Every structure is written in C-alpha cells, then in structure tokens.
PDB file of C-alpha atoms in Angstrom:
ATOM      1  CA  UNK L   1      -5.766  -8.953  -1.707  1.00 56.00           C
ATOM      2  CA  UNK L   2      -6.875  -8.104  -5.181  1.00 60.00           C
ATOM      3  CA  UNK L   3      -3.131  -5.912  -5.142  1.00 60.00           C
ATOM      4  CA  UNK L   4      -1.141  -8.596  -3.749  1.00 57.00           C
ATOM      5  CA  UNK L   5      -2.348 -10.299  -6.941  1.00 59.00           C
ATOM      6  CA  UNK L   6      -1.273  -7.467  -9.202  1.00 55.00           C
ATOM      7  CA  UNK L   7       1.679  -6.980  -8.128  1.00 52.00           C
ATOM      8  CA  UNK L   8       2.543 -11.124  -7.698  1.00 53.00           C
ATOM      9  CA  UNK L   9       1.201 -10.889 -11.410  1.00 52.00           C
ATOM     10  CA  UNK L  10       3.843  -7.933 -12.596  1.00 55.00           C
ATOM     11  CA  UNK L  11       6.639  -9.563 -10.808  1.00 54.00           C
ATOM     12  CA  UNK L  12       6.005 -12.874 -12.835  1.00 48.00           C
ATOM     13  CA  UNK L  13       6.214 -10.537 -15.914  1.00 51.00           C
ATOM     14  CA  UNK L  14       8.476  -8.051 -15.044  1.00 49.00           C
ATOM     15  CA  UNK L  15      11.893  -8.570 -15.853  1.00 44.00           C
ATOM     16  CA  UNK L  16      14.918  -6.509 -14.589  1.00 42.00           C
ATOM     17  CA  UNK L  17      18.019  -5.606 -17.110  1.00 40.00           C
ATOM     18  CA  UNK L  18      21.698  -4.979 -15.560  1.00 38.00           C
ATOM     19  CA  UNK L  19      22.319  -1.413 -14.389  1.00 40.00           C
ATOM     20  CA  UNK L  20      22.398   1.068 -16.871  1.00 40.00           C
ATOM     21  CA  UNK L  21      24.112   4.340 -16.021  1.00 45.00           C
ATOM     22  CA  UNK L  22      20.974   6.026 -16.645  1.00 56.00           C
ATOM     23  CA  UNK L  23      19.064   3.483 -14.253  1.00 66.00           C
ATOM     24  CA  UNK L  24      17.440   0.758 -13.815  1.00 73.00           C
ATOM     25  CA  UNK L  25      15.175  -0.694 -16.252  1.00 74.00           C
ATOM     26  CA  UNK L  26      11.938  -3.490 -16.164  1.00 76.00           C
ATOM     27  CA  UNK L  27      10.545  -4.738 -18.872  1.00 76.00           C
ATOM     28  CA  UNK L  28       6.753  -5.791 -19.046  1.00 80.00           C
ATOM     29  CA  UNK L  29       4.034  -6.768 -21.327  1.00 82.00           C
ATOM     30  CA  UNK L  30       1.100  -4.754 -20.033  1.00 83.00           C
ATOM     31  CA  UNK L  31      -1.600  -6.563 -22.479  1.00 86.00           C
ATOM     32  CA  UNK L  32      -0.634  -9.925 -20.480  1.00 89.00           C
ATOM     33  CA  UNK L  33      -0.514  -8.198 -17.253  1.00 87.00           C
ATOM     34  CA  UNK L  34      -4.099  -6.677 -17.398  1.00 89.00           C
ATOM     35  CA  UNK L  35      -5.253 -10.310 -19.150  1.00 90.00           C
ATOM     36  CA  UNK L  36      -4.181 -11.937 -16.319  1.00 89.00           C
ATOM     37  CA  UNK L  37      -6.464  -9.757 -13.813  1.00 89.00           C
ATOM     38  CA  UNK L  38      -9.161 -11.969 -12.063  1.00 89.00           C
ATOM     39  CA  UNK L  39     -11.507  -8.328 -12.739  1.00 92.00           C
ATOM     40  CA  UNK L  40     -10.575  -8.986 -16.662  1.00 93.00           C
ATOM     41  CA  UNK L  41     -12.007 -12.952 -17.395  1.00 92.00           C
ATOM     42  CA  UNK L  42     -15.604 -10.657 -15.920  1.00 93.00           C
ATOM     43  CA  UNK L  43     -15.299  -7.938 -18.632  1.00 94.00           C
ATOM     44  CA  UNK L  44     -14.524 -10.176 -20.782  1.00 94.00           C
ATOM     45  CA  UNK L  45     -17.878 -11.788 -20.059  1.00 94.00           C
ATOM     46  CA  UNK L  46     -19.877  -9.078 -20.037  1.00 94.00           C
ATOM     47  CA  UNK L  47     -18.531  -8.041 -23.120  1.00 94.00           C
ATOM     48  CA  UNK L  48     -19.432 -11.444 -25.155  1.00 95.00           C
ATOM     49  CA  UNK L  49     -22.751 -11.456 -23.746  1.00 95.00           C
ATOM     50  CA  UNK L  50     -23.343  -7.756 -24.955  1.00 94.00           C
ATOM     51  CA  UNK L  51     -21.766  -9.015 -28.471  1.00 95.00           C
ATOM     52  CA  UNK L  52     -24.297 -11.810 -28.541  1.00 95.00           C
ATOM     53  CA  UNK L  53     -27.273  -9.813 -27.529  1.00 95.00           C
ATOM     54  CA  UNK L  54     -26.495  -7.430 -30.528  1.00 94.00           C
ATOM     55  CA  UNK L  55     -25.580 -10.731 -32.858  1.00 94.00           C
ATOM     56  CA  UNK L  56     -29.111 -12.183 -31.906  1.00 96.00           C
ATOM     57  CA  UNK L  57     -30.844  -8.624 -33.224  1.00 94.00           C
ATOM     58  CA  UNK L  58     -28.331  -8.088 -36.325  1.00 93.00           C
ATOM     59  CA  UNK L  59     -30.064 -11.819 -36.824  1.00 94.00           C
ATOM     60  CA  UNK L  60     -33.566 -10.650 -36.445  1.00 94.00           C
ATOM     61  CA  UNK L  61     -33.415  -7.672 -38.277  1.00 93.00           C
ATOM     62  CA  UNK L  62     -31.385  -9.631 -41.468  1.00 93.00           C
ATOM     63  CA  UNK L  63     -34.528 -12.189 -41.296  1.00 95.00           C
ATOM     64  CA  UNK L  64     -36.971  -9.742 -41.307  1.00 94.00           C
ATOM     65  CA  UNK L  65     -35.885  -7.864 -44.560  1.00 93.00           C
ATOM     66  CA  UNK L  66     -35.104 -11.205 -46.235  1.00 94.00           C
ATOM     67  CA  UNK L  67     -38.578 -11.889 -45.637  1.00 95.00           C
ATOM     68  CA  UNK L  68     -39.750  -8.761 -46.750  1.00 94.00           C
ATOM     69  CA  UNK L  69     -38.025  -9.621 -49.913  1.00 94.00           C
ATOM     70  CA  UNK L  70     -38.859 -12.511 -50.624  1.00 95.00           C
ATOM     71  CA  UNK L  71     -42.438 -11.725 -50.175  1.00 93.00           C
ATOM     72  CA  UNK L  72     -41.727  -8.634 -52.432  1.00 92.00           C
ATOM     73  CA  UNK L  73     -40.094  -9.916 -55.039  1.00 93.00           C
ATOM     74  CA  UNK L  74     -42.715 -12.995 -54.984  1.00 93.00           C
ATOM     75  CA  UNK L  75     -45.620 -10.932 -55.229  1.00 90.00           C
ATOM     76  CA  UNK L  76     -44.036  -7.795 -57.113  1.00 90.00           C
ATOM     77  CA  UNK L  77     -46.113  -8.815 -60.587  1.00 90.00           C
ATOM     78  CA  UNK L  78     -49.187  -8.707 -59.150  1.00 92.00           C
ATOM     79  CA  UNK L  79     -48.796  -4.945 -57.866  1.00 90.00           C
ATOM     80  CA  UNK L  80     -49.512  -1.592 -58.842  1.00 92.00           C
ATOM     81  CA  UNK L  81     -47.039  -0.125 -60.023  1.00 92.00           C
ATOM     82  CA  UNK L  82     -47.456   2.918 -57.112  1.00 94.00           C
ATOM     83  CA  UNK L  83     -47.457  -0.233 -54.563  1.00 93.00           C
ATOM     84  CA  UNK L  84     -44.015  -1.362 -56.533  1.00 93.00           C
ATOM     85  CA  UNK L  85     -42.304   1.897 -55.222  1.00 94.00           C
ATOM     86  CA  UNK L  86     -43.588   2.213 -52.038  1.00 94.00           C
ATOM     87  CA  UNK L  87     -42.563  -1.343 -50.949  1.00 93.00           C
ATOM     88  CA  UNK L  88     -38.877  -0.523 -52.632  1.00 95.00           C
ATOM     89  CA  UNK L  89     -38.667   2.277 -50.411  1.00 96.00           C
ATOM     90  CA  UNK L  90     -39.647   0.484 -47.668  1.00 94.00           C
ATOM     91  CA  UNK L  91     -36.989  -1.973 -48.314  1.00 94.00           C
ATOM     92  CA  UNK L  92     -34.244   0.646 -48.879  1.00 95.00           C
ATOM     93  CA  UNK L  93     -35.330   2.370 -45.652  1.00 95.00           C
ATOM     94  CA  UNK L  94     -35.044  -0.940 -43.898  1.00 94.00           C
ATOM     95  CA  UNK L  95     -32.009  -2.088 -45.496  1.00 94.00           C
ATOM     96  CA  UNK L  96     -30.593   1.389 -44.273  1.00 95.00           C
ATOM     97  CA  UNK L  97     -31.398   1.042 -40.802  1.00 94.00           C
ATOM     98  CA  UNK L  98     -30.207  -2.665 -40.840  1.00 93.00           C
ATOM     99  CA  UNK L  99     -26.369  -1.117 -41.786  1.00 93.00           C
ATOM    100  CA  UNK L 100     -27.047   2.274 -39.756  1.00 94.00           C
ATOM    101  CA  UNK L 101     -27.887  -0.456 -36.742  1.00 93.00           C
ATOM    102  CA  UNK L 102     -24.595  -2.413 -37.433  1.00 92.00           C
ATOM    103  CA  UNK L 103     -22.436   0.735 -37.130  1.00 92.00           C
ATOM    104  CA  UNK L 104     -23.890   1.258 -34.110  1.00 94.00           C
ATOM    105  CA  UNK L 105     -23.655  -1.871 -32.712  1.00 93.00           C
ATOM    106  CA  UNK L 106     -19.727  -1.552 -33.434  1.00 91.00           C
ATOM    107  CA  UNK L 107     -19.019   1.866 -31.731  1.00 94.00           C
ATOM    108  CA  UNK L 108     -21.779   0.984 -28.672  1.00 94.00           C
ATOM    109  CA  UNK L 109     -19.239  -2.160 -27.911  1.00 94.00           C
ATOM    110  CA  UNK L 110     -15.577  -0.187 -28.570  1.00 94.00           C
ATOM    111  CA  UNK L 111     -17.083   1.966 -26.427  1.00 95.00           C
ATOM    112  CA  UNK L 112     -18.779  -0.688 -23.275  1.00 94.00           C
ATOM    113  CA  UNK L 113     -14.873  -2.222 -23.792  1.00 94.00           C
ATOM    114  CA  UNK L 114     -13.077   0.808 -22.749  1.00 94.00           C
ATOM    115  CA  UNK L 115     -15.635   1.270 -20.459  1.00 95.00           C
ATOM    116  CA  UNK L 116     -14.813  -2.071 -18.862  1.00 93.00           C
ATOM    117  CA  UNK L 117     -11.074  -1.978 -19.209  1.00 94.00           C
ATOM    118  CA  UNK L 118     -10.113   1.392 -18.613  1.00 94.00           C
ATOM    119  CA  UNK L 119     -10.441   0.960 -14.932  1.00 94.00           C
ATOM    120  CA  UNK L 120      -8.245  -2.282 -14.556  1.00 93.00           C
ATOM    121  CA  UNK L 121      -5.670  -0.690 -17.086  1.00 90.00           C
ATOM    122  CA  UNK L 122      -5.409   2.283 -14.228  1.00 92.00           C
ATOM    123  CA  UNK L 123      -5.182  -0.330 -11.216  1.00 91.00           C
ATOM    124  CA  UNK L 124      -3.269  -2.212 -13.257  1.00 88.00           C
ATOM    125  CA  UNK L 125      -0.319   0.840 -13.750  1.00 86.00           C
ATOM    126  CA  UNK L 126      -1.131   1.467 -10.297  1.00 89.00           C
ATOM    127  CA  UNK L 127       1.000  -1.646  -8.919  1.00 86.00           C
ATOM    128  CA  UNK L 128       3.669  -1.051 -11.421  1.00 83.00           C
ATOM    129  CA  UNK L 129       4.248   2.403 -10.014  1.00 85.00           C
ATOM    130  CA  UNK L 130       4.194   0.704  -6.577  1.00 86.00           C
ATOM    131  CA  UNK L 131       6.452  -1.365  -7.727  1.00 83.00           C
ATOM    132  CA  UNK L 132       8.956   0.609  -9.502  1.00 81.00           C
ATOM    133  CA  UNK L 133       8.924   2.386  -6.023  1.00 83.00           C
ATOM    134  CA  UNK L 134       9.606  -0.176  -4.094  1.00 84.00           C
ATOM    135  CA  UNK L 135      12.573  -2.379  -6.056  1.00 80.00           C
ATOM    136  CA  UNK L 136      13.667   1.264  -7.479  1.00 81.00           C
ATOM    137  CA  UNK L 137      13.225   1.702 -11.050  1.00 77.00           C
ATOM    138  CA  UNK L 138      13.812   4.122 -12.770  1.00 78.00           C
ATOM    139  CA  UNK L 139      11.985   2.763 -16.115  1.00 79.00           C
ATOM    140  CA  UNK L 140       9.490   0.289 -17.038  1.00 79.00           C
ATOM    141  CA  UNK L 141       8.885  -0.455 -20.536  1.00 81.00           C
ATOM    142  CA  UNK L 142       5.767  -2.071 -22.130  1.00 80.00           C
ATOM    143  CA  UNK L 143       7.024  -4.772 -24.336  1.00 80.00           C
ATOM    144  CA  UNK L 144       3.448  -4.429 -26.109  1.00 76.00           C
ATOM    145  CA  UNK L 145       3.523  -1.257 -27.475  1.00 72.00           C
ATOM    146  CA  UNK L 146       7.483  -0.188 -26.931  1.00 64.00           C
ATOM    147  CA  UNK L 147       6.862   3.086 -24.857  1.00 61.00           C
ATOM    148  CA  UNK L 148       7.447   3.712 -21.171  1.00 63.00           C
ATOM    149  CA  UNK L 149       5.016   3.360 -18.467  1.00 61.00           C
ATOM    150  CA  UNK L 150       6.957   4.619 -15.564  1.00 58.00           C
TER     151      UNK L 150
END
C-alpha cells in the first residue's frame, strides 16, 4: 500500500524528456517527493515536539540565570567582597552551561532529523529505482540538488 503511494507520488513528479541517444531521462524533485510521504507529516511531528521540549528548557534555564542576576546584581553592595566572586563565578559557570546546553540542543535535533528521515529518503529511492526499472530509464535526475539518483 504504503509503495503504491510512493510510486503514485513519483509518477505525479516525475517527468520524462524525449529520447536522448544516451537514454532516457526523468526528472524529479526528491525534497517534494519524500515531503509528500504520509511517514514524513509523523517525523515532522516528532521533530517539533522534540524542538519544543528543548525550547521549554532553553526557557527555564534563561529564567533561572536572569533571576540569579537580578538577585545578584540587587544585592551585590551588601556582599563581601569574597561572596562578590563566588556568585560571579557561579553566574559565568551557569551562563556557560546555558550556551554549552544550546549547542547541544542543536546537534541532538540535526541528529533525531536524520534519524527520522534517513529511512523514508531510502524507501523513498527505493520506488524510483522500481520505477526506472519498470518504464526503463536510464537516468533520473533530482531537480533539488542537480545530481543523479539512478
């Protein structure tokens, strides 16, 4: 079913030039094709709610050294200055973590995307080559990037 779908999907997108003597050619835009997966609308969905689970913390954690802050730079006078430092470093530390976190957050969702992806982008060159073996082509070329795919 879920390849009757694919390949009803490349056909829409696939678009077949007049015979070259080196063969014959399709065109496609692979981004489209893989957008237009049932499997990708899911990923897609897991991948905002991932996004907003790390948007909530990034949240917390920016509220958390504002406070700090605040409450620092509000009662700073009134300090030793031994106390002074140690609550700076404190800060830095946190402020630190709060960027170190960020970069984290970035690379942790690149990588739960290719993750999700990868597999439909294989399924997804798996009906082309079915179907570049069944109407005969000899190349398919992703409109996308401008390289072959089969």
């Amino acid at each position: 079913m879920r390849k009757q779908i694919v390949l009803s999907l490349f056909f829409a997108f696939v678009s077949l030039s007049l015979s070259a003597q080196q063969g014959y050619f399709g065109y496609i835009s692979f981004n489209k094709t893989v957008q237009l997966m049932p499997e990708y609308m899911e990923a897609q969905l897991k991948l905002e709610e991932l996004q907003s689970e790390y948007r909530e913390e990034v949240e917390r954690s920016k509220r958390e050294f504002d406070r700090q802050y605040t409450d620092f730079m509000i009662n700073q006078d009134q300090l030793s200055s031994t106390i002074v430092a140690k609550r700076q470093k404190e800060l830095q530390l946190l402020m630190d973590n709060n960027v170190e976190f960020r970069q984290n957050v970035n690379k942790a969702l690149e990588e739960h995307r290719t993750e999700l992806l990868n597999p439909l982008k294989q399924k997804a060159l798996e009906a082309i080559s079915a179907v570049c073996k069944e109407k005969q082509l000899d190349y398919v070329v992703d409109t996308d990037q401008r390289t072959y795919l089969y």
